[in-house]
CSV table of C-alpha atoms and ligand atoms in Angstrom, one decimal:
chain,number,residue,atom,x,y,z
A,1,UNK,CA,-10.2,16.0,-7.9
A,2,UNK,CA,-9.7,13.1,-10.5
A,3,UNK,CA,-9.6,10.0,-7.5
A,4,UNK,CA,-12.3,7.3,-7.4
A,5,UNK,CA,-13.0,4.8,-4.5
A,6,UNK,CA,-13.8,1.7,-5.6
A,7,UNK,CA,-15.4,-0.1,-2.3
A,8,UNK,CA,-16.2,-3.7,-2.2
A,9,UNK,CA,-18.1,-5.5,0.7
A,10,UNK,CA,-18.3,-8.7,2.1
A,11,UNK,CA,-17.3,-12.0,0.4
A,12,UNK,CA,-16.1,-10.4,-2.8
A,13,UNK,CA,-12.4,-10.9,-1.5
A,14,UNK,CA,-13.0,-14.6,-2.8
A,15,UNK,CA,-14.1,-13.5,-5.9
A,16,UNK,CA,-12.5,-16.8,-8.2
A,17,UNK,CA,-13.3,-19.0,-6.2
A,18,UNK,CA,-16.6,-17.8,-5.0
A,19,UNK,CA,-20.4,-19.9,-6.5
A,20,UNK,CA,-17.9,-19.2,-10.2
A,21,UNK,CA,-21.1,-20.6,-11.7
A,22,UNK,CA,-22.9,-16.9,-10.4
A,23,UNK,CA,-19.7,-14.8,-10.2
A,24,UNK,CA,-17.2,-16.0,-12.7
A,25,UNK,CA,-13.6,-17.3,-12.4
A,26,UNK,CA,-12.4,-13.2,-12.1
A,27,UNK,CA,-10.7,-12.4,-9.1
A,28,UNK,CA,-10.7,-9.3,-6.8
A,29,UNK,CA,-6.9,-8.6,-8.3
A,30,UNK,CA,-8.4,-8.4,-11.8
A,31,UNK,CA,-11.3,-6.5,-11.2
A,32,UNK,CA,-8.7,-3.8,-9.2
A,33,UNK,CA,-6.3,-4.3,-12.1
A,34,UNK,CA,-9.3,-3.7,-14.8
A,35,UNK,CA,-10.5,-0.7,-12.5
A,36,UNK,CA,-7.1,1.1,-12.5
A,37,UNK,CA,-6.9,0.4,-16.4
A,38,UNK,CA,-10.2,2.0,-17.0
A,39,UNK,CA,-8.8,5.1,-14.5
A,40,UNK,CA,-5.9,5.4,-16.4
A,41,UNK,CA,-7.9,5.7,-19.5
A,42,UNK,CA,-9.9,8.1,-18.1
A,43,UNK,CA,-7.0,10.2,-16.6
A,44,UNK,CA,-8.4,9.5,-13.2
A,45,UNK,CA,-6.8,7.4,-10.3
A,46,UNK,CA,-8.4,4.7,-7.8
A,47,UNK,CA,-8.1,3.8,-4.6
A,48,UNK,CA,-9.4,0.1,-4.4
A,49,UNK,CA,-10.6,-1.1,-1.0
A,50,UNK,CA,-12.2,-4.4,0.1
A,51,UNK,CA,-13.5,-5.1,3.8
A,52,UNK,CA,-16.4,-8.0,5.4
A,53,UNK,CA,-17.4,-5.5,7.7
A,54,UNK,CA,-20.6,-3.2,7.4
A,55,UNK,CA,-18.4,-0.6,9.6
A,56,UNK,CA,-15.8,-0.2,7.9
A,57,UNK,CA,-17.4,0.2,4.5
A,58,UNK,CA,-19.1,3.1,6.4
A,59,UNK,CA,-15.7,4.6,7.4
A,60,UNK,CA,-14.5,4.6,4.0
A,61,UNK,CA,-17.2,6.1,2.5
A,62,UNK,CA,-17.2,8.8,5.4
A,63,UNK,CA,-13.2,9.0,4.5
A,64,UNK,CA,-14.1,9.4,0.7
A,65,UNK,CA,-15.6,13.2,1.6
A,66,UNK,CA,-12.8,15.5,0.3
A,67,UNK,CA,-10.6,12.8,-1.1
A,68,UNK,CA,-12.5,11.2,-4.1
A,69,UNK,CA,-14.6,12.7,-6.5
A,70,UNK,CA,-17.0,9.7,-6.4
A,71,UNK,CA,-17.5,6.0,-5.2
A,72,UNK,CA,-18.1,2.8,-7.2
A,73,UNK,CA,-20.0,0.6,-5.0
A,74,UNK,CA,-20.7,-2.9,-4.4
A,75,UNK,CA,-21.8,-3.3,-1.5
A,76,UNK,CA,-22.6,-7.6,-1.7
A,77,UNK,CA,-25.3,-8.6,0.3
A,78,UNK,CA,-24.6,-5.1,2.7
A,79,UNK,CA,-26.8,-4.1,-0.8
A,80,UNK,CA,-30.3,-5.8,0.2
A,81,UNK,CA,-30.1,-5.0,4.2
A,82,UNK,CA,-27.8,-1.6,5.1
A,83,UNK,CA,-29.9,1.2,5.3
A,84,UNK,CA,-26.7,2.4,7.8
A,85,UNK,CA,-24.7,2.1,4.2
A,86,UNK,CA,-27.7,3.9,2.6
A,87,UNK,CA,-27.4,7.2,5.0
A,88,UNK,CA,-23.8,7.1,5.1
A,89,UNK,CA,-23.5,7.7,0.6
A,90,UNK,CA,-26.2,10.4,1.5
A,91,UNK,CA,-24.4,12.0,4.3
A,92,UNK,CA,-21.5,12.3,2.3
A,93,UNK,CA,-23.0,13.7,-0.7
A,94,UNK,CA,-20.6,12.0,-3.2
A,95,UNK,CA,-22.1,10.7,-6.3
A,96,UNK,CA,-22.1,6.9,-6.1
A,97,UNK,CA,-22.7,4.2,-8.8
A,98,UNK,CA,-23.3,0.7,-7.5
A,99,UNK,CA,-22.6,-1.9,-9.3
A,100,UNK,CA,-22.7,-6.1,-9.2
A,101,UNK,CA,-21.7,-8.6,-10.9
A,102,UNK,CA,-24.5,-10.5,-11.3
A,103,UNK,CA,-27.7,-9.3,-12.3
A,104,UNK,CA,-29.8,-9.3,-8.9
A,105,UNK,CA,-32.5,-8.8,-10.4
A,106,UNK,CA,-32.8,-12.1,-12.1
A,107,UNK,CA,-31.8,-13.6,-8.8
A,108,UNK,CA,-33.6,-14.2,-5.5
A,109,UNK,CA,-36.5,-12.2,-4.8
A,110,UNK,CA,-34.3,-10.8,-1.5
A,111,UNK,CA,-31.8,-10.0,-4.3
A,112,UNK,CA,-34.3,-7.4,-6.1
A,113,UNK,CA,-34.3,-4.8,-3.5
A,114,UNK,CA,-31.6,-2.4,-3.0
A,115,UNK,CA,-31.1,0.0,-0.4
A,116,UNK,CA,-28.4,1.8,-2.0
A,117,UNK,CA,-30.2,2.3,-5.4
A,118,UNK,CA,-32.2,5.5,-3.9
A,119,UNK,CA,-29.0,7.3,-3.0
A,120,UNK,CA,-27.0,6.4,-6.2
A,121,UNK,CA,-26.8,7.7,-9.5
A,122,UNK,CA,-27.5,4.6,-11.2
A,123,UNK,CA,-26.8,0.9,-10.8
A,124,UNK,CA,-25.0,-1.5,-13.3
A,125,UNK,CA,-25.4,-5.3,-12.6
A,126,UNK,CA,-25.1,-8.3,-14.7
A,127,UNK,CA,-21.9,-7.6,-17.0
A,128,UNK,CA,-19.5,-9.5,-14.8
A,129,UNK,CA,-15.8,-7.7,-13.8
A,130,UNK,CA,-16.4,-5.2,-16.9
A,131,UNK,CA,-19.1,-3.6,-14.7
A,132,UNK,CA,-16.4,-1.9,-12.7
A,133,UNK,CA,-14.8,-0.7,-16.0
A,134,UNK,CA,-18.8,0.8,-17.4
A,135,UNK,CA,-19.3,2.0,-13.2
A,136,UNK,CA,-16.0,4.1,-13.7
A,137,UNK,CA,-16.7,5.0,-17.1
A,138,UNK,CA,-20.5,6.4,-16.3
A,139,UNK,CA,-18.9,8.0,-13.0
A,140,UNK,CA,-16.6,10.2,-15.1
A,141,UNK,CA,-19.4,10.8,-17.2
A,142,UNK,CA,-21.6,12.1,-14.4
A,143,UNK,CA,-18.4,13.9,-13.3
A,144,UNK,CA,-18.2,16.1,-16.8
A,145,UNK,CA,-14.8,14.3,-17.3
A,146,UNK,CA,-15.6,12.5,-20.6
A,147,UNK,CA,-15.0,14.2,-23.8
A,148,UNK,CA,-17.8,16.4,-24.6
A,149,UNK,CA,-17.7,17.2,-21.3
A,150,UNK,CA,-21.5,17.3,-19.8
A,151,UNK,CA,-23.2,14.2,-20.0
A,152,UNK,CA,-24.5,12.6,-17.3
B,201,DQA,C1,-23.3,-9.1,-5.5
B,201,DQA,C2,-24.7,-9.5,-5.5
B,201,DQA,C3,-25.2,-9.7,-4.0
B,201,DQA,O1,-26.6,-10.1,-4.0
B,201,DQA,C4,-24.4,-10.7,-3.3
B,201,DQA,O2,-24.7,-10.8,-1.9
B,201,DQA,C5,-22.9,-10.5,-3.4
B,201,DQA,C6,-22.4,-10.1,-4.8
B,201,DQA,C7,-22.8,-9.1,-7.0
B,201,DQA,O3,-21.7,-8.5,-7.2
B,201,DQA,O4,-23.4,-9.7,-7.9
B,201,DQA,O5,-22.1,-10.6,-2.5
B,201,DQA,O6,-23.1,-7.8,-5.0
């Protein structure tokens, strides 16, 4: 299976316009058509999904089992308070990276605390849009489908 999900929560569907002193000028269309541009690369294909509600997001990561190979994940401010997001990626068992554009960590304290970091495989935060692109890129990796093959 060569599909990725890449699932965005709440607010990020006004990525452009959103605080573009924290987030950028980048909008949700460039970060999908970055993410399918990266996939390509990679020989891999996306499904790109965007949704406000914690629900939902929970849905599609239940709906990823058996269609995707793996998730890239930002889950916005779902990120610092869904432990129901948490035990959904581990119910599934599908390797997820998360990722943010900003780099939480020099943020709000309430920023610094994850609850999806435990179940990922890693997190990337801080690099803006091209995140998405090094998420996808260190998914395939994890997925052995990177030349060379095994790295992780
Ligand atoms: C974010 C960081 C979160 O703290 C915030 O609530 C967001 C966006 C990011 O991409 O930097 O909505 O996930």
């Amino acid at each position: 299976m060569s599909s990725l999900l890449i699932l965005n929560g709440p607010n990020l569907n006004l990525l452009g316009t959103r605080q573009p002193e924290v987030y950028g000028r980048t909008t949700l269309d460039d970060v999908q058509r970055l993410c399918e541009s990266e996939a390509t690369a990679l020989g891999m294909t996306i499904v790109f999904q965007q949704s406000n509600h914690e629900g939902v997001l929970i849905d599609a990561i239940h709906a990823a089992r058996g269609m995707h190979a793996g998730i890239v994940l930002n889950a916005g401010a779902y990120t610092h308070s869904s432990i129901a997001l948490m035990d959904a990626i581990s119910s599934v068992a599908l390797p997820v990276v998360e990722v943010h554009l900003s780099n939480i960590h020099a943020r709000e304290p309430f920023r610094h605390a994850s609850f999806i970091a435990p179940v990922a495989v890693g997190q990337i935060c801080g690099f803006g849009a091209a995140g998405y692109a090094l998420a996808i890129r260190a998914l395939a990796g994890h997925l052995g489908r990177l030349s060379g093959g095994t790295d992780s």
